[in-house]
Coordinates of C-alpha atoms in Angstrom, one line a residue:
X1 CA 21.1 -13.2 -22.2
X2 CA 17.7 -13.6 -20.2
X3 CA 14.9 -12.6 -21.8
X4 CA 13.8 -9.0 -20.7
X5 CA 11.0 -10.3 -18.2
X6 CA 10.8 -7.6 -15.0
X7 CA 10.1 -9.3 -11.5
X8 CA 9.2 -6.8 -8.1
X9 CA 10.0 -9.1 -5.3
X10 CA 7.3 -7.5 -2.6
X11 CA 9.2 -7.9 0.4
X12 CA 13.1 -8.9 1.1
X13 CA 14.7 -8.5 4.8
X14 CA 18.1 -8.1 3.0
X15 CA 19.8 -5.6 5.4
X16 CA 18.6 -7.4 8.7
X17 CA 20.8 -10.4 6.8
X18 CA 23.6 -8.1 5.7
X19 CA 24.5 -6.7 9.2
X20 CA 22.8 -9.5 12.0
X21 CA 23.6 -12.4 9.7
X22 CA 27.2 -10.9 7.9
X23 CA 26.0 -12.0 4.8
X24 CA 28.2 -9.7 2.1
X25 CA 25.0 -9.5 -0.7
X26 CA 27.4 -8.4 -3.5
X27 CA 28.5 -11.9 -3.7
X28 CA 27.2 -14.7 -5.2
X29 CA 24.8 -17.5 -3.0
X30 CA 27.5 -20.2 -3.7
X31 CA 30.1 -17.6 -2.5
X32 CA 28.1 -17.0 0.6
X33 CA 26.9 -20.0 1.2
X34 CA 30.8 -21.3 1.2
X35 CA 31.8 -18.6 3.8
X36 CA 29.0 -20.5 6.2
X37 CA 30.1 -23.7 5.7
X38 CA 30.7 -25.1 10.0
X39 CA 29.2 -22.0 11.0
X40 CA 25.8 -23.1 13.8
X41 CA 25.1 -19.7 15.3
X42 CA 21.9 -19.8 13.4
X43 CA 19.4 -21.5 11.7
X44 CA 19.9 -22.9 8.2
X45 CA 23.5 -21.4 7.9
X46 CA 25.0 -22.1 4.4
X47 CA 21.8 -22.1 2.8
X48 CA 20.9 -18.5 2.1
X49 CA 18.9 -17.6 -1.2
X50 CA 18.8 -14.3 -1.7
X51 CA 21.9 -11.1 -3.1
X52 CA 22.2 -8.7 -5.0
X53 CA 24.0 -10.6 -8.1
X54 CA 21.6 -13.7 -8.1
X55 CA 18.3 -10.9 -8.0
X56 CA 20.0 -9.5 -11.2
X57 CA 20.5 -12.5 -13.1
X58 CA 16.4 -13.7 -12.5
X59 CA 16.1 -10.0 -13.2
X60 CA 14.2 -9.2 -10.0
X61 CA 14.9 -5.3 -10.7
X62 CA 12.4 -3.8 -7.9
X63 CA 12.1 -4.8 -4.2
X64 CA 10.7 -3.5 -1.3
X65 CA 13.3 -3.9 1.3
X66 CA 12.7 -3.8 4.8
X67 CA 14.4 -2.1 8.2
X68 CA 13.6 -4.6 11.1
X69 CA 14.3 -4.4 14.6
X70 CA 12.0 -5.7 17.6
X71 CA 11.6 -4.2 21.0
X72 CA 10.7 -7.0 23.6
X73 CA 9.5 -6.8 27.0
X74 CA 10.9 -8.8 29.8
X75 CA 7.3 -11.2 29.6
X76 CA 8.1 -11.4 26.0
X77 CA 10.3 -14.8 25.4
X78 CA 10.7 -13.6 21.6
X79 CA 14.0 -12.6 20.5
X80 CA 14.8 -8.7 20.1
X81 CA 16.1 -5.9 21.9
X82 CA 15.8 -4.6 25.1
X83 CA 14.4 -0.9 24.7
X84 CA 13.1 0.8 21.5
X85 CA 16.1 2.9 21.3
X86 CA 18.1 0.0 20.5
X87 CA 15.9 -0.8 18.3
X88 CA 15.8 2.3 16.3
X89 CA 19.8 2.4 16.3
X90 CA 19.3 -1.1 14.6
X91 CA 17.4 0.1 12.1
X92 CA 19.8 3.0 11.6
X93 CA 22.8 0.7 10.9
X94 CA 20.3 -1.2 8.1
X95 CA 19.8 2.0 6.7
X96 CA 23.7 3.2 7.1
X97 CA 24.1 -0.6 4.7
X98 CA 21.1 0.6 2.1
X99 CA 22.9 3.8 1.6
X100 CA 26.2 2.3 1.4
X101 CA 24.9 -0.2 -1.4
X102 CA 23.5 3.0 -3.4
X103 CA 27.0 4.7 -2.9
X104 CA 28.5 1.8 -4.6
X105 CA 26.0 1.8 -7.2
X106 CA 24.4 -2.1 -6.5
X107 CA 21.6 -0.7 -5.4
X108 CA 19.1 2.8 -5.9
X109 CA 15.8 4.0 -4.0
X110 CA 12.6 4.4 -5.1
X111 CA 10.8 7.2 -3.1
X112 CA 8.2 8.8 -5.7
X113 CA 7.3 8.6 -9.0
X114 CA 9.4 10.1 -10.6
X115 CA 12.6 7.2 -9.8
X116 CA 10.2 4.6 -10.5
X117 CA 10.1 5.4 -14.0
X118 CA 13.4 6.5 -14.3
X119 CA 14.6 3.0 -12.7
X120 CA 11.9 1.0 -14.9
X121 CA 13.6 2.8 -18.2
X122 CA 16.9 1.6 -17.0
X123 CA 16.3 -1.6 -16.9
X124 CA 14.3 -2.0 -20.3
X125 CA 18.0 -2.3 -21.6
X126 CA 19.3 -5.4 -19.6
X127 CA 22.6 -5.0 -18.0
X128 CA 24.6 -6.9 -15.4
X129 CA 25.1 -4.2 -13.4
X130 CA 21.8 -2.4 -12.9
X131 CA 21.5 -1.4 -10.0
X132 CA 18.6 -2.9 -8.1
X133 CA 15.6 -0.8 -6.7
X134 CA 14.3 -0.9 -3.3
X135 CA 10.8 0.9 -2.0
X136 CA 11.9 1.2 1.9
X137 CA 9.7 -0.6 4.5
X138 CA 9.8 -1.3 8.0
X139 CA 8.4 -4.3 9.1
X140 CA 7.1 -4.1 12.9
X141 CA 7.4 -0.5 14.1
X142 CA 8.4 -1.5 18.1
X143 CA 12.1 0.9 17.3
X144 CA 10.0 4.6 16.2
X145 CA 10.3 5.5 19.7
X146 CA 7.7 8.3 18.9
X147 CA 5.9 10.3 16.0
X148 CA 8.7 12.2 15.7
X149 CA 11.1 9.5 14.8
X150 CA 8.4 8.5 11.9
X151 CA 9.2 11.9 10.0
X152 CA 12.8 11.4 10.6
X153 CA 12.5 7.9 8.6
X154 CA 10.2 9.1 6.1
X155 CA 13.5 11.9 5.4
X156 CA 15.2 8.9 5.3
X157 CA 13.2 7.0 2.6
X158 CA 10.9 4.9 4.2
X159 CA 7.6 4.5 2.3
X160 CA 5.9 1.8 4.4
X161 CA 5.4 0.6 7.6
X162 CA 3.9 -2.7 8.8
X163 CA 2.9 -2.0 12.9
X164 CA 3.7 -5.6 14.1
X165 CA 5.0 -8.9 13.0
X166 CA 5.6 -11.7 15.4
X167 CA 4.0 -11.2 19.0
X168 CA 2.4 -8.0 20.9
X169 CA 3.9 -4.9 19.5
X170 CA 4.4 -1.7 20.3
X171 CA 2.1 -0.1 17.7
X172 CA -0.4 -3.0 17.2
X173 CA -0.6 -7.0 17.8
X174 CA 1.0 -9.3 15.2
X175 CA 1.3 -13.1 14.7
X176 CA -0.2 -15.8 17.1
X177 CA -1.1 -12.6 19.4
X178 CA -4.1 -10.9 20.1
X179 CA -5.7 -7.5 20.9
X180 CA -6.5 -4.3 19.4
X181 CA -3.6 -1.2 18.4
X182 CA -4.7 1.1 21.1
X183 CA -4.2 4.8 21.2
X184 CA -0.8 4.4 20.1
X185 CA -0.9 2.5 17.1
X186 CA -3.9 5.5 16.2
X187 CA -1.5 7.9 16.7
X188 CA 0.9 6.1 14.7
X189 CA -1.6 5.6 11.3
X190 CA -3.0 9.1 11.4
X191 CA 1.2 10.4 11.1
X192 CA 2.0 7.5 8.1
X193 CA -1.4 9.2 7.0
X194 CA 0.1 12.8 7.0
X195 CA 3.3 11.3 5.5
X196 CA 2.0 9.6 3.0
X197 CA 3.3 5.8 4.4
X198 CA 1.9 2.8 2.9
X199 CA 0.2 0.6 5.5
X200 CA 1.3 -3.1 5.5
X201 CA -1.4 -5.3 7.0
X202 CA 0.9 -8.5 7.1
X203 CA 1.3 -9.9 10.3
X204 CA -1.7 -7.9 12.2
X205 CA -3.4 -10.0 14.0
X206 CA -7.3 -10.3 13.1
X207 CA -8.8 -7.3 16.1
X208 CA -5.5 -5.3 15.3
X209 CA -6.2 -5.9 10.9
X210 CA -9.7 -4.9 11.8
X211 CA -9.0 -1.7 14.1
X212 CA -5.6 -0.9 11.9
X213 CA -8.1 -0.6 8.5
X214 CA -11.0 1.1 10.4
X215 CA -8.9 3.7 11.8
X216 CA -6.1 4.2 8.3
X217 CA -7.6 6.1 5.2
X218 CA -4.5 5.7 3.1
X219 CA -3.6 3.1 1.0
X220 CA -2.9 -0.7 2.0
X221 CA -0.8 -3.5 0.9
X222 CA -0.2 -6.6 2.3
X223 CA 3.8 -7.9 1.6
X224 CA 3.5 -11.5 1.9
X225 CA 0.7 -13.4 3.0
X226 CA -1.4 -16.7 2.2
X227 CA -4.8 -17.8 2.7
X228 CA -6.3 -18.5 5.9
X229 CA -8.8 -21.1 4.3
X230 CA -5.7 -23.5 2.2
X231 CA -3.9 -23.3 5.7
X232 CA -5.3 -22.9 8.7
X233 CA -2.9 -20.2 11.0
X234 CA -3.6 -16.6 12.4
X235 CA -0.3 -15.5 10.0
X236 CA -2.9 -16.3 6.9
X237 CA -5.8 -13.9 6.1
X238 CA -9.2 -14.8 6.4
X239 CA -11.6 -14.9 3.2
X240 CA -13.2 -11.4 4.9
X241 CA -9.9 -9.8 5.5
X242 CA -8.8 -10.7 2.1
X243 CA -12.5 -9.1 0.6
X244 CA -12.0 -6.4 3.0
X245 CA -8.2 -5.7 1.4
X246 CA -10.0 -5.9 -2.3
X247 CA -12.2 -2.9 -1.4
X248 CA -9.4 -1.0 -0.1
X249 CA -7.6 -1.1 -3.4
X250 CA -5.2 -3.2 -1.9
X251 CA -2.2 -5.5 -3.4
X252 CA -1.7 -8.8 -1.6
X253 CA 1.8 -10.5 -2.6
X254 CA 2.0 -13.9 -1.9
X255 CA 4.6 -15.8 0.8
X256 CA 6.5 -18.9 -0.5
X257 CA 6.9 -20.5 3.1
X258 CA 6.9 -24.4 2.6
X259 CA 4.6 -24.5 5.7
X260 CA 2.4 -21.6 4.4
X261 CA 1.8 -22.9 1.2
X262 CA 1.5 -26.9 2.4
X263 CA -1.7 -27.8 5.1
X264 CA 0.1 -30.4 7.8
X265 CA 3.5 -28.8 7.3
X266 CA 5.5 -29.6 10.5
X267 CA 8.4 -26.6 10.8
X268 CA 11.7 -28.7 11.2
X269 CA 9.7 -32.0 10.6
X270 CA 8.2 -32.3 7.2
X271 CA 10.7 -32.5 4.0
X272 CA 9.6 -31.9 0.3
X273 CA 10.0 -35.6 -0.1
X274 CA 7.4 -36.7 3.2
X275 CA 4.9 -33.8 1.5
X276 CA 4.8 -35.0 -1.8
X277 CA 6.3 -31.6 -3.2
X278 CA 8.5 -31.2 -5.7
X279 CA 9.9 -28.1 -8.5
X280 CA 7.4 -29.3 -10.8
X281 CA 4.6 -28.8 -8.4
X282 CA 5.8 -25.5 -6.5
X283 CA 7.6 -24.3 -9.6
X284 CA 8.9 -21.3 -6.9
X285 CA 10.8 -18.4 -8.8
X286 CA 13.7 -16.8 -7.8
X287 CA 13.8 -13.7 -5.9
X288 CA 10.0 -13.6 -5.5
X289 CA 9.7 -13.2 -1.7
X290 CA 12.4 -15.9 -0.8
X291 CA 13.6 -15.8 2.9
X292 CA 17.1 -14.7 1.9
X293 CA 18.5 -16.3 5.5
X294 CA 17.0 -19.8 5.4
X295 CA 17.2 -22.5 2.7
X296 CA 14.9 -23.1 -0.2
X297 CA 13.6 -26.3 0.8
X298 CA 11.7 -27.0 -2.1
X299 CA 15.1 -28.0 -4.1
X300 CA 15.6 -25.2 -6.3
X301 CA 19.2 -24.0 -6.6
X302 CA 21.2 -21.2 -8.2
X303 CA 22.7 -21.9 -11.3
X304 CA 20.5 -25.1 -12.5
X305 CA 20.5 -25.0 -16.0
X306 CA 17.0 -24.1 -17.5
X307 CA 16.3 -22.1 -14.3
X308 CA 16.0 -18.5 -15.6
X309 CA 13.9 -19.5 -17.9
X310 CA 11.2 -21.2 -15.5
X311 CA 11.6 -19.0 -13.1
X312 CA 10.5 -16.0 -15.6
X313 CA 7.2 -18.5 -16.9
X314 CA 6.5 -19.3 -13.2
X315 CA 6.6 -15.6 -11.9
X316 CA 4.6 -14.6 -14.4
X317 CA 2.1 -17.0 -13.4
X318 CA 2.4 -16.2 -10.0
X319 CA 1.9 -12.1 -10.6
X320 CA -1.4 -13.6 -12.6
X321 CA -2.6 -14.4 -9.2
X322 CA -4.6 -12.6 -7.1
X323 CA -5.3 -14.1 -3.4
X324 CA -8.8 -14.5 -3.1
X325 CA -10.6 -16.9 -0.4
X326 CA -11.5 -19.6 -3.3
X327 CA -8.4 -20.4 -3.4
X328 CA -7.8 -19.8 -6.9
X329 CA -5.5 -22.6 -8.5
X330 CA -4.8 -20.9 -11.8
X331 CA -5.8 -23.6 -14.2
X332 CA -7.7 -21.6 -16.8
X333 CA -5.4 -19.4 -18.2
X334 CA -8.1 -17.0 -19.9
X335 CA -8.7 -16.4 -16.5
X336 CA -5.1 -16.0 -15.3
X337 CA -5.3 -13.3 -18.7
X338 CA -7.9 -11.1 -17.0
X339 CA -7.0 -11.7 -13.2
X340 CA -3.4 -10.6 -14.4
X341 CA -4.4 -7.5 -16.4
X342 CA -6.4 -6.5 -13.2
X343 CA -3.4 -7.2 -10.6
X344 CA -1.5 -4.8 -12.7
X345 CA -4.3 -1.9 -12.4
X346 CA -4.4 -2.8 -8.8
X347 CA -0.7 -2.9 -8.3
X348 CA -0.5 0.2 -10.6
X349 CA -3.3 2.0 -8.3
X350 CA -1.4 2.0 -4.9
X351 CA 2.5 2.1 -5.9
X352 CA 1.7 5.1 -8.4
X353 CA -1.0 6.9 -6.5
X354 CA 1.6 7.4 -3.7
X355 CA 4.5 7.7 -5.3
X356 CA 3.7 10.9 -6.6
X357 CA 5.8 14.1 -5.6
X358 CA 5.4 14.8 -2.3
X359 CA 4.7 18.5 -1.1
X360 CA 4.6 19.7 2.3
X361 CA 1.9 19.4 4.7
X362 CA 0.5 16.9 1.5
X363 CA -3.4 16.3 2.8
X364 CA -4.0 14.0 -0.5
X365 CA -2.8 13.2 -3.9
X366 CA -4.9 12.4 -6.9
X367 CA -4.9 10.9 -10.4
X368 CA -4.0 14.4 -11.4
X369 CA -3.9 16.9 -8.4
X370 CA -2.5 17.2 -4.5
X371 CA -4.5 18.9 -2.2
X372 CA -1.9 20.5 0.7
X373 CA -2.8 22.0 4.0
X374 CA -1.8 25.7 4.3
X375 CA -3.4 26.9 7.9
X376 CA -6.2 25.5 10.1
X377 CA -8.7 27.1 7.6
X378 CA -7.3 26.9 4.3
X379 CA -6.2 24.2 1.7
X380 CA -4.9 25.1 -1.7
X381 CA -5.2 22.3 -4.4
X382 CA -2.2 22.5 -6.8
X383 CA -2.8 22.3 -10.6
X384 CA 0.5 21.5 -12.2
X385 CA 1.9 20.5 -15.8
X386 CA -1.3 19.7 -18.0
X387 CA -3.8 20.3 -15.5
X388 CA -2.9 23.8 -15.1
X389 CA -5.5 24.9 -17.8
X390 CA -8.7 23.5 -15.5
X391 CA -8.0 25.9 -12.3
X392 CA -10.0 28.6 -13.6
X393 CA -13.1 26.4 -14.7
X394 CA -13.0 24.4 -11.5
X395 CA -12.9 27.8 -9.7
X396 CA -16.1 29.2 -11.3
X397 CA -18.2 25.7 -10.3
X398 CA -17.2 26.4 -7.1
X399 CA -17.9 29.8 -6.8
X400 CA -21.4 29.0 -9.2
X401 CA -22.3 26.0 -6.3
X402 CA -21.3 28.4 -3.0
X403 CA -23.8 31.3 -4.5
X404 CA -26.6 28.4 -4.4
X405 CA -26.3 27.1 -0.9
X406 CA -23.2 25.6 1.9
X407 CA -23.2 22.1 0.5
X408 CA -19.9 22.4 -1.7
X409 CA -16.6 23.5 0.0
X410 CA -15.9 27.3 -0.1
X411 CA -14.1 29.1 -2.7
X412 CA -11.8 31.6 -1.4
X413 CA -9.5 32.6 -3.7
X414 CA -6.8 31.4 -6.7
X415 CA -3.3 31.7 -6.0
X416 CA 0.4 31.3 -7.2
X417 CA 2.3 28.2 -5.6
X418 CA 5.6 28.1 -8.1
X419 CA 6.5 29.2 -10.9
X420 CA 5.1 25.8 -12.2
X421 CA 2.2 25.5 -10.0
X422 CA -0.9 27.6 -9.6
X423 CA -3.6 27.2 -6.3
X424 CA -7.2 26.9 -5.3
X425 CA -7.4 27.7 -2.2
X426 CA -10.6 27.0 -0.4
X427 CA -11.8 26.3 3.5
X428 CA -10.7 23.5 5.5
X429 CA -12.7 20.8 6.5
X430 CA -12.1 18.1 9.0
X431 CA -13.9 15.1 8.0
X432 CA -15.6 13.1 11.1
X433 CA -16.1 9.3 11.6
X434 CA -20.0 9.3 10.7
X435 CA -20.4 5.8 12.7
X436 CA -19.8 8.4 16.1
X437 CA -23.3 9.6 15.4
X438 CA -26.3 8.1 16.5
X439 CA -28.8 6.5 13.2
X440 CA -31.3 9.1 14.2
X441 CA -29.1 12.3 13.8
X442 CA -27.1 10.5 10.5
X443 CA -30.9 10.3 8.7
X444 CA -31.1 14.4 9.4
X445 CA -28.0 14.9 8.1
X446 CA -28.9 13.1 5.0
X447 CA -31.8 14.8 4.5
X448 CA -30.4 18.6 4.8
X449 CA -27.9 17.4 2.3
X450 CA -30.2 15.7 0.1
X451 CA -32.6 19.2 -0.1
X452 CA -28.9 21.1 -0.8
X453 CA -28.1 18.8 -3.4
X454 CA -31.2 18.8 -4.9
X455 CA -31.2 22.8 -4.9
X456 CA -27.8 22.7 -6.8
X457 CA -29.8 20.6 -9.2
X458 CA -32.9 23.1 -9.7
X459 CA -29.8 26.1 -9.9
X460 CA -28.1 24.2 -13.0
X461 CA -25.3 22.6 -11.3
X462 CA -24.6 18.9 -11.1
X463 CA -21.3 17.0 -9.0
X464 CA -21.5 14.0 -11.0
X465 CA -18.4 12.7 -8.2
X466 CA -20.4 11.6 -5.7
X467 CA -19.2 7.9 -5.7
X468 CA -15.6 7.8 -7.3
X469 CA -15.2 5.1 -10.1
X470 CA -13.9 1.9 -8.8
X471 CA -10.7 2.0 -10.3
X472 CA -9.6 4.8 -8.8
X473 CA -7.7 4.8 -5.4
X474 CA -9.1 5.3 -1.8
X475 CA -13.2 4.9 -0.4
X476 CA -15.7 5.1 -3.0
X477 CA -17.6 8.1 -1.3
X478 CA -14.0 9.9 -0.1
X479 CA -15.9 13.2 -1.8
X480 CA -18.2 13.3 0.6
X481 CA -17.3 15.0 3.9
X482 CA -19.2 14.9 7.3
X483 CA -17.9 17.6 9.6
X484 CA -19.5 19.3 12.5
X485 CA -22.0 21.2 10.7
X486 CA -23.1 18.6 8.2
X487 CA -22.4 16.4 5.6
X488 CA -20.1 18.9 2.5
X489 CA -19.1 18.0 -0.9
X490 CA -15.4 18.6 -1.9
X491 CA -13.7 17.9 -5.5
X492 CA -15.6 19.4 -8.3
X493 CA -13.0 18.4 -11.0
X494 CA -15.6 17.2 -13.5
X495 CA -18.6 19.1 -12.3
X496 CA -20.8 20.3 -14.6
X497 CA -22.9 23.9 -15.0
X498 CA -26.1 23.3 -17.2
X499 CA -25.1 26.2 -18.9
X500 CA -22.1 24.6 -20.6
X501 CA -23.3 20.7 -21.1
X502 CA -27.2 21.8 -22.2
X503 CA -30.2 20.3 -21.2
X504 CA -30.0 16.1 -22.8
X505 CA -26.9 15.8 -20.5
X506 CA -27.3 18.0 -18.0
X507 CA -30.3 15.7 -16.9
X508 CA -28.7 12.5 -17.8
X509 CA -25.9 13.0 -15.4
X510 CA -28.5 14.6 -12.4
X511 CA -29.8 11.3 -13.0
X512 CA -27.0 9.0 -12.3
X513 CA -26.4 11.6 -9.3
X514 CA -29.1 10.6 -7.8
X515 CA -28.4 6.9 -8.3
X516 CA -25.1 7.7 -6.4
X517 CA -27.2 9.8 -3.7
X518 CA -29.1 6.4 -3.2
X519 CA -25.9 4.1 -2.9
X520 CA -25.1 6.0 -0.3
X521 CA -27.9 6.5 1.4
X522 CA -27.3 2.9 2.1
X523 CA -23.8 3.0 3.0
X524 CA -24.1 5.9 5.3
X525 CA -27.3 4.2 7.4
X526 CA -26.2 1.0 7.3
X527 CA -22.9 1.3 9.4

């Protein structure tokens, strides 16, 4: 028996080769790669990598797995379908084989939470038969004909969306195209915003990436993609898209493509042999974002004895990396220790910040709280479980701050959501793009809420959240709202009344306040 090593493969296409390439994934690879053998409808048939019973024996438990389907316009020489309708029916029948896999118990989804660590508890005990997990994406959105369509496959499952992959798309421009993601694709973020989708940067190209972050406050993860400075393509990412990733709180998974991992690798052209690469110097694991349809041309094959075993050493390594411009090549493994333990707080930040329950009309989720919408002028912030004890403290700072001046969000009043959940409810704000404002009126902004904040000060009360820590999810300075009347403060979870801390802290923590009020000074000027 393997040892009990866990791998998540970020990013598998296996429905797209269950029902376009007829590949039966409860069978073995040798078993399918027989049933190909004289087939030459497509590429590289009889030399698939990839099902369900080979991902259990290298113990690849957790997958996102993806819907794909893409629309193409008559000037578009790329293969897909011929309207987005098709499309979206495509997509329906990989769904239809996801659900028919759960119903026959090879594989389950993971949709919150909650089934992640149900599923990661089942497979502490290693078993043949797990069942393997899937997060649902869609890569390219061309088939979600309209908003709409987006709740209907959020119903569904789906939990991220990537808006293009190869060549212009409906939603945003993807690989070796160009151009920006339009009032469509802005449409399309702000509703996977609402719903709570993941946004995928793979594949963007670099004016869509840019437009696609700008416009997107939720949380980001790039599937499968490579550096832009080892191999020169659009398909990489830049050193300032990958930086630009890291301060979103983003995970980057690598892609094992010979030619994206090799510079000078001709597609069709170049063998392992001509590039000088072998096992021992691409050591690539199993499951970990293999193209299921085409062959491993680096050599490795299922069943070779001693492969489990390097394959769980190698992944390891490889979930130790973390993409950076440098082009990090691993060989200090004190540093692989730290980069590793840091990948796993990042990876740990997005999959379980999102994967929270999800409530209706959800605005945003927490570390500890969700903050839903419940008219056009009132939220409610739900304190469940073990946070239920703070909603009465957390209401008097509020109500202490609005009896001082405007600056904090409005109390309005506490209310029952559940019989397991109680509610703040307080005034809704619409936050506002501060770079639509000239310099001039952003610098008398500022200073109306730097004389607020320092009358909360003088009054006893201090924020102490102005800039959130940088280990927790989203912008560093989400607490801080502009809207039409001025910059507002929201979220005073760890607030603190000078009454309560005394004096020695009470100024220590005005203090670092004020620090914060300085950092983003800069930030919000310098735009």
């Amino acid at each position: 028996m393997p040892d009990p090593y866990f791998i998540f493969d970020a990013h598998l296409d296996l429905a797209m080769n269950a029902m376009e390439w007829n590949r039966d994934l409860t069978q073995s690879v040798a078993a399918l790669r027989a049933r190909e053998q004289g087939l030459t409808d497509k590429p590289d048939r009889g030399h698939g990598t990839v099902s369900l019973p080979e991902m259990r024996k290298g113990r690849v438990g957790l997958c996102v797995a993806t819907q794909i389907a893409r629309f193409v316009k008559k000037s578009n020489p790329l293969p897909g379908w011929h309207s987005p309708q098709q499309a979206w029916a495509m997509t329906q029948a990989q769904l239809a084989w996801y659900k028919t896999m759960e119903n026959l118990g090879q594989m389950t989804p993971v949709t919150d939470l909650d089934s992640l660590e149900s599923h990661l508890a089942n497979w502490a005990s290693p078993r043949d038969d797990h069942p393997i997990g899937y997060i649902l994406s869609l890569e390219g959105a061309d088939s979600i004909i309209n908003p709409d369509y987006l709740e209907k496959a959020y119903a569904s499952g789906l939990r991220a969306v990537g808006p293009a992959h190869y060549g212009p798309g409906a939603y945003a421009q993807g690989t070796d195209a160009s151009g920006g993601i339009g009032e469509k694709g802005r449409a399309l973020l702000k509703k996977m915003d609402e719903l709570g989708i993941i946004l995928d940067a793979t594949h963007l190209c670099d004016q869509s990436f840019r437009e696609a972050l700008d416009a997107f406050q939720g949380p980001v993860w790039a599937s499968h993609n490579n550096c832009r400075t080892l191999v020169p393509h659009n398909r990489q990412f830049s050193d300032e898209q990958i930086r630009e990733l890291i301060r979103r709180d983003a995970v980057i998974g690598a892609a094992f493509d010979a030619w994206m991992l090799k510079p000078g690798w001709e597609r069709g052209v170049s063998t392992p042999q001509s590039a000088g690469v072998s096992l021992e110097t691409v050591r690539l694991p199993r499951g970990y974002r293999l193209r299921p349809r085409r062959r491993l041309r680096h050599g490795a094959m299922p069943g070779r004895p001693g492969y489990h075993r390097r394959s769980a050493k190698t992944a390891r390594r490889f979930a130790k990396t973390r993409i950076c411009g440098s082009g990090y090549r691993g060989d200090n493994e004190r540093q692989l220790d730290s980069l590793f333990e840091k990948s796993l707080e990042s990876v740990k930040s997005i999959y379980l910040y999102r994967m929270k329950k999800r409530y209706p009309r959800t605005l945003s989720s927490g570390a500890n709280n969700t903050v839903i919408a419940l008219s056009e002028t009132e939220v409610g912030k739900l304190f469940t479980g073990d946070t239920r004890s703070d909603i009465g403290s957390e209401a008097e700072k509020m109500k202490f701050a609005n009896a001082v001046n405007g600056l904090v969000v409005r109390f309005i009043r506490l209310d029952e959501f559940s019989p397991d959940a109680e509610m703040l409810v307080m005034e809704r704000l619409f936050p506002l793009d501060f770079r639509a404002f000239e310099y001039e009126r952003r610098e008398l902004m500022l200073e109306v809420m730097e004389d607020e904040l320092r009358q909360l000060h003088q009054a006893g009360f201090v924020h102490r959240d102005l800039r959130r820590p940088s280990d927790m999810p989203g912008f560093f300075f989400d607490n801080i709202f502009l809207t039409q009347t001025g910059l507002r403060l929201i979220d005073v979870g760890i607030s603190a009344l000078l009454t309560q801390v005394g004096e020695r802290l009470f100024t220590r923590f005005v203090e670092q306040e004020l620090l914060e009020l300085e950092k983003f000074r800069a930030f919000f000027l310098s735009r």
